[in-house]
PDB file of C-alpha atoms in Angstrom:
ATOM      1  CA  VAL R 232      25.902 -99.088-177.031  1.00  0.00           C
ATOM      2  CA  GLN R 233      29.264 -99.728-178.947  1.00  0.00           C
ATOM      3  CA  LEU R 234      31.235 -96.572-181.195  1.00  0.00           C
ATOM      4  CA  GLN R 235      34.050 -97.782-183.329  1.00  0.00           C
ATOM      5  CA  ALA R 236      35.991 -95.016-184.880  1.00  0.00           C
ATOM      6  CA  SER R 237      38.311 -95.868-187.922  1.00  0.00           C
ATOM      7  CA  GLY R 238      40.672 -94.032-190.555  1.00  0.00           C
ATOM      8  CA  GLY R 239      43.609 -92.484-188.205  1.00  0.00           C
ATOM      9  CA  GLY R 240      46.635 -93.041-190.099  1.00  0.00           C
ATOM     10  CA  ALA R 241      50.055 -90.387-190.508  1.00  0.00           C
ATOM     11  CA  VAL R 242      50.182 -87.950-193.378  1.00  0.00           C
ATOM     12  CA  GLN R 243      52.432 -85.123-193.516  1.00  0.00           C
ATOM     13  CA  PRO R 244      52.039 -81.418-192.627  1.00  0.00           C
ATOM     14  CA  GLY R 245      49.039 -80.134-194.817  1.00  0.00           C
ATOM     15  CA  GLY R 246      47.976 -83.512-195.748  1.00  0.00           C
ATOM     16  CA  SER R 247      44.258 -84.301-194.810  1.00  0.00           C
ATOM     17  CA  LEU R 248      42.445 -87.146-193.008  1.00  0.00           C
ATOM     18  CA  ARG R 249      38.983 -88.408-192.980  1.00  0.00           C
ATOM     19  CA  LEU R 250      37.860 -89.960-189.805  1.00  0.00           C
ATOM     20  CA  SER R 251      34.750 -91.911-189.252  1.00  0.00           C
ATOM     21  CA  CYS R 252      32.612 -93.333-186.010  1.00  0.00           C
ATOM     22  CA  VAL R 253      29.512 -95.216-186.290  1.00  0.00           C
ATOM     23  CA  VAL R 254      27.561 -95.831-182.777  1.00  0.00           C
ATOM     24  CA  SER R 255      25.235 -99.175-182.680  1.00  0.00           C
ATOM     25  CA  GLY R 256      23.455-100.456-180.019  1.00  0.00           C
ATOM     26  CA  ASN R 257      19.896 -99.857-179.654  1.00  0.00           C
ATOM     27  CA  ILE R 258      19.799 -96.587-180.101  1.00  0.00           C
ATOM     28  CA  LEU R 259      16.546 -94.239-179.869  1.00  0.00           C
ATOM     29  CA  ASP R 260      18.213 -91.255-180.536  1.00  0.00           C
ATOM     30  CA  ILE R 261      21.851 -89.947-180.262  1.00  0.00           C
ATOM     31  CA  ASN R 262      21.637 -85.642-179.499  1.00  0.00           C
ATOM     32  CA  ILE R 263      25.680 -84.846-179.720  1.00  0.00           C
ATOM     33  CA  MET R 264      27.887 -86.674-181.334  1.00  0.00           C
ATOM     34  CA  GLY R 265      31.925 -85.407-181.378  1.00  0.00           C
ATOM     35  CA  TRP R 266      35.217 -86.142-181.854  1.00  0.00           C
ATOM     36  CA  TYR R 267      37.657 -85.096-179.009  1.00  0.00           C
ATOM     37  CA  ARG R 268      41.421 -85.909-178.900  1.00  0.00           C
ATOM     38  CA  GLN R 269      44.334 -86.243-176.353  1.00  0.00           C
ATOM     39  CA  ALA R 270      48.627 -85.265-177.073  1.00  0.00           C
ATOM     40  CA  PRO R 271      51.001 -86.749-175.008  1.00  0.00           C
ATOM     41  CA  GLY R 272      51.183 -84.926-171.538  1.00  0.00           C
ATOM     42  CA  LYS R 273      48.039 -82.714-171.781  1.00  0.00           C
ATOM     43  CA  GLU R 274      44.253 -83.287-172.170  1.00  0.00           C
ATOM     44  CA  ARG R 275      41.813 -84.317-173.455  1.00  0.00           C
ATOM     45  CA  GLU R 276      40.472 -81.638-175.831  1.00  0.00           C
ATOM     46  CA  MET R 277      37.006 -80.899-177.517  1.00  0.00           C
ATOM     47  CA  VAL R 278      37.705 -81.047-181.350  1.00  0.00           C
ATOM     48  CA  ALA R 279      34.637 -80.489-183.051  1.00  0.00           C
ATOM     49  CA  ASP R 280      31.180 -81.635-181.751  1.00  0.00           C
ATOM     50  CA  ILE R 281      27.660 -81.404-183.942  1.00  0.00           C
ATOM     51  CA  ILE R 282      24.137 -81.203-182.662  1.00  0.00           C
ATOM     52  CA  HIS R 283      20.482 -82.020-184.619  1.00  0.00           C
ATOM     53  CA  GLY R 284      19.377 -79.457-186.517  1.00  0.00           C
ATOM     54  CA  GLY R 285      23.517 -79.784-188.063  1.00  0.00           C
ATOM     55  CA  ILE R 286      24.799 -76.602-185.796  1.00  0.00           C
ATOM     56  CA  THR R 287      28.014 -77.800-185.258  1.00  0.00           C
ATOM     57  CA  ASP R 288      30.912 -76.581-182.560  1.00  0.00           C
ATOM     58  CA  TYR R 289      34.492 -76.160-182.892  1.00  0.00           C
ATOM     59  CA  ALA R 290      37.804 -75.405-180.917  1.00  0.00           C
ATOM     60  CA  ASP R 291      39.569 -72.278-182.348  1.00  0.00           C
ATOM     61  CA  SER R 292      42.585 -74.399-183.201  1.00  0.00           C
ATOM     62  CA  VAL R 293      40.901 -75.978-185.805  1.00  0.00           C
ATOM     63  CA  LYS R 294      38.026 -73.867-187.641  1.00  0.00           C
ATOM     64  CA  GLY R 295      38.755 -73.400-190.806  1.00  0.00           C
ATOM     65  CA  ARG R 296      40.239 -76.728-191.450  1.00  0.00           C
ATOM     66  CA  PHE R 297      38.278 -78.760-189.839  1.00  0.00           C
ATOM     67  CA  THR R 298      34.910 -79.842-190.847  1.00  0.00           C
ATOM     68  CA  ILE R 299      32.164 -82.374-188.754  1.00  0.00           C
ATOM     69  CA  SER R 300      29.417 -83.743-190.709  1.00  0.00           C
ATOM     70  CA  ARG R 301      26.499 -86.413-189.736  1.00  0.00           C
ATOM     71  CA  ASP R 302      25.659 -88.861-192.726  1.00  0.00           C
ATOM     72  CA  ASP R 303      21.875 -88.423-192.901  1.00  0.00           C
ATOM     73  CA  ALA R 304      21.808 -91.937-194.477  1.00  0.00           C
ATOM     74  CA  ARG R 305      23.048 -93.502-191.573  1.00  0.00           C
ATOM     75  CA  ASN R 306      22.251 -91.382-188.879  1.00  0.00           C
ATOM     76  CA  ASN R 307      24.831 -93.006-185.977  1.00  0.00           C
ATOM     77  CA  THR R 308      27.705 -92.273-188.147  1.00  0.00           C
ATOM     78  CA  VAL R 309      29.407 -89.043-187.570  1.00  0.00           C
ATOM     79  CA  HIS R 310      33.122 -87.641-189.746  1.00  0.00           C
ATOM     80  CA  LEU R 311      35.589 -85.212-189.190  1.00  0.00           C
ATOM     81  CA  GLN R 312      37.488 -84.221-192.183  1.00  0.00           C
ATOM     82  CA  MET R 313      40.739 -82.945-191.257  1.00  0.00           C
ATOM     83  CA  ASN R 314      42.652 -80.498-193.835  1.00  0.00           C
ATOM     84  CA  SER R 315      45.967 -78.996-193.593  1.00  0.00           C
ATOM     85  CA  LEU R 316      46.741 -81.094-190.599  1.00  0.00           C
ATOM     86  CA  LYS R 317      49.413 -79.812-188.764  1.00  0.00           C
ATOM     87  CA  PRO R 318      52.116 -81.301-186.436  1.00  0.00           C
ATOM     88  CA  GLU R 319      50.172 -79.746-183.404  1.00  0.00           C
ATOM     89  CA  ASP R 320      47.109 -81.594-184.763  1.00  0.00           C
ATOM     90  CA  THR R 321      48.597 -85.370-183.658  1.00  0.00           C
ATOM     91  CA  ALA R 322      47.311 -86.696-180.875  1.00  0.00           C
ATOM     92  CA  VAL R 323      44.275 -89.587-180.565  1.00  0.00           C
ATOM     93  CA  TYR R 324      41.351 -88.728-181.205  1.00  0.00           C
ATOM     94  CA  TYR R 325      38.094 -89.867-179.329  1.00  0.00           C
ATOM     95  CA  CYS R 326      34.902 -90.579-180.851  1.00  0.00           C
ATOM     96  CA  ASN R 327      31.822 -89.458-178.653  1.00  0.00           C
ATOM     97  CA  ALA R 328      28.047 -89.611-178.649  1.00  0.00           C
ATOM     98  CA  GLY R 329      25.076 -88.481-176.506  1.00  0.00           C
ATOM     99  CA  GLY R 330      21.702 -89.828-176.757  1.00  0.00           C
ATOM    100  CA  TRP R 331      19.351 -92.272-175.841  1.00  0.00           C
ATOM    101  CA  TYR R 332      18.729 -96.396-175.846  1.00  0.00           C
ATOM    102  CA  GLY R 333      17.004 -99.076-175.298  1.00  0.00           C
ATOM    103  CA  THR R 334      13.124 -99.824-174.318  1.00  0.00           C
ATOM    104  CA  ARG R 335      13.511 -98.212-171.252  1.00  0.00           C
ATOM    105  CA  GLN R 336      15.149 -94.987-173.108  1.00  0.00           C
ATOM    106  CA  ARG R 337      17.874 -94.633-170.778  1.00  0.00           C
ATOM    107  CA  ARG R 338      20.412 -91.627-171.396  1.00  0.00           C
ATOM    108  CA  PHE R 339      24.371 -92.634-172.999  1.00  0.00           C
ATOM    109  CA  ASN R 340      27.391 -90.523-173.439  1.00  0.00           C
ATOM    110  CA  GLU R 341      29.655 -93.127-175.105  1.00  0.00           C
ATOM    111  CA  TRP R 342      33.054 -93.279-176.203  1.00  0.00           C
ATOM    112  CA  GLY R 343      34.653 -94.774-178.726  1.00  0.00           C
ATOM    113  CA  PRO R 344      38.642 -96.471-178.463  1.00  0.00           C
ATOM    114  CA  GLY R 345      39.926 -94.024-180.052  1.00  0.00           C
ATOM    115  CA  THR R 346      42.448 -93.659-183.140  1.00  0.00           C
ATOM    116  CA  GLN R 347      45.875 -92.431-183.955  1.00  0.00           C
ATOM    117  CA  VAL R 348      46.377 -89.625-186.083  1.00  0.00           C
ATOM    118  CA  THR R 349      49.997 -88.343-186.531  1.00  0.00           C
ATOM    119  CA  VAL R 350      51.118 -85.288-188.807  1.00  0.00           C
ATOM    120  CA  SER R 351      54.660 -84.775-189.185  1.00  0.00           C
ATOM    121  CA  SER R 352      57.268 -84.850-192.183  1.00  0.00           C
TER     122      SER R 352
END
């Protein structure tokens, strides 16, 4: 199972970015997908996640600005739409997914390699 994220970059305060993450492999089911971030000198924190049924959860710091969604056409893809970005959103963003894979229905919980988001004027 592998995760590949895209969409990071640099933007001015108030701008927007959209992150995407694709999960590949012999996937049977993905029950949770999410985004985490880690700023320099800080611990990794949950930003947003989404489970079956489209139920979402957000960190208080991003509520109303970020939206997580799962691609219905490609069920192994998750997006994070980030609006009204602030300098404190600057961090490396990591995609995470958990579920089952393979003929033996083994559990997985994998991380993507991270993508840099920089918000600065």
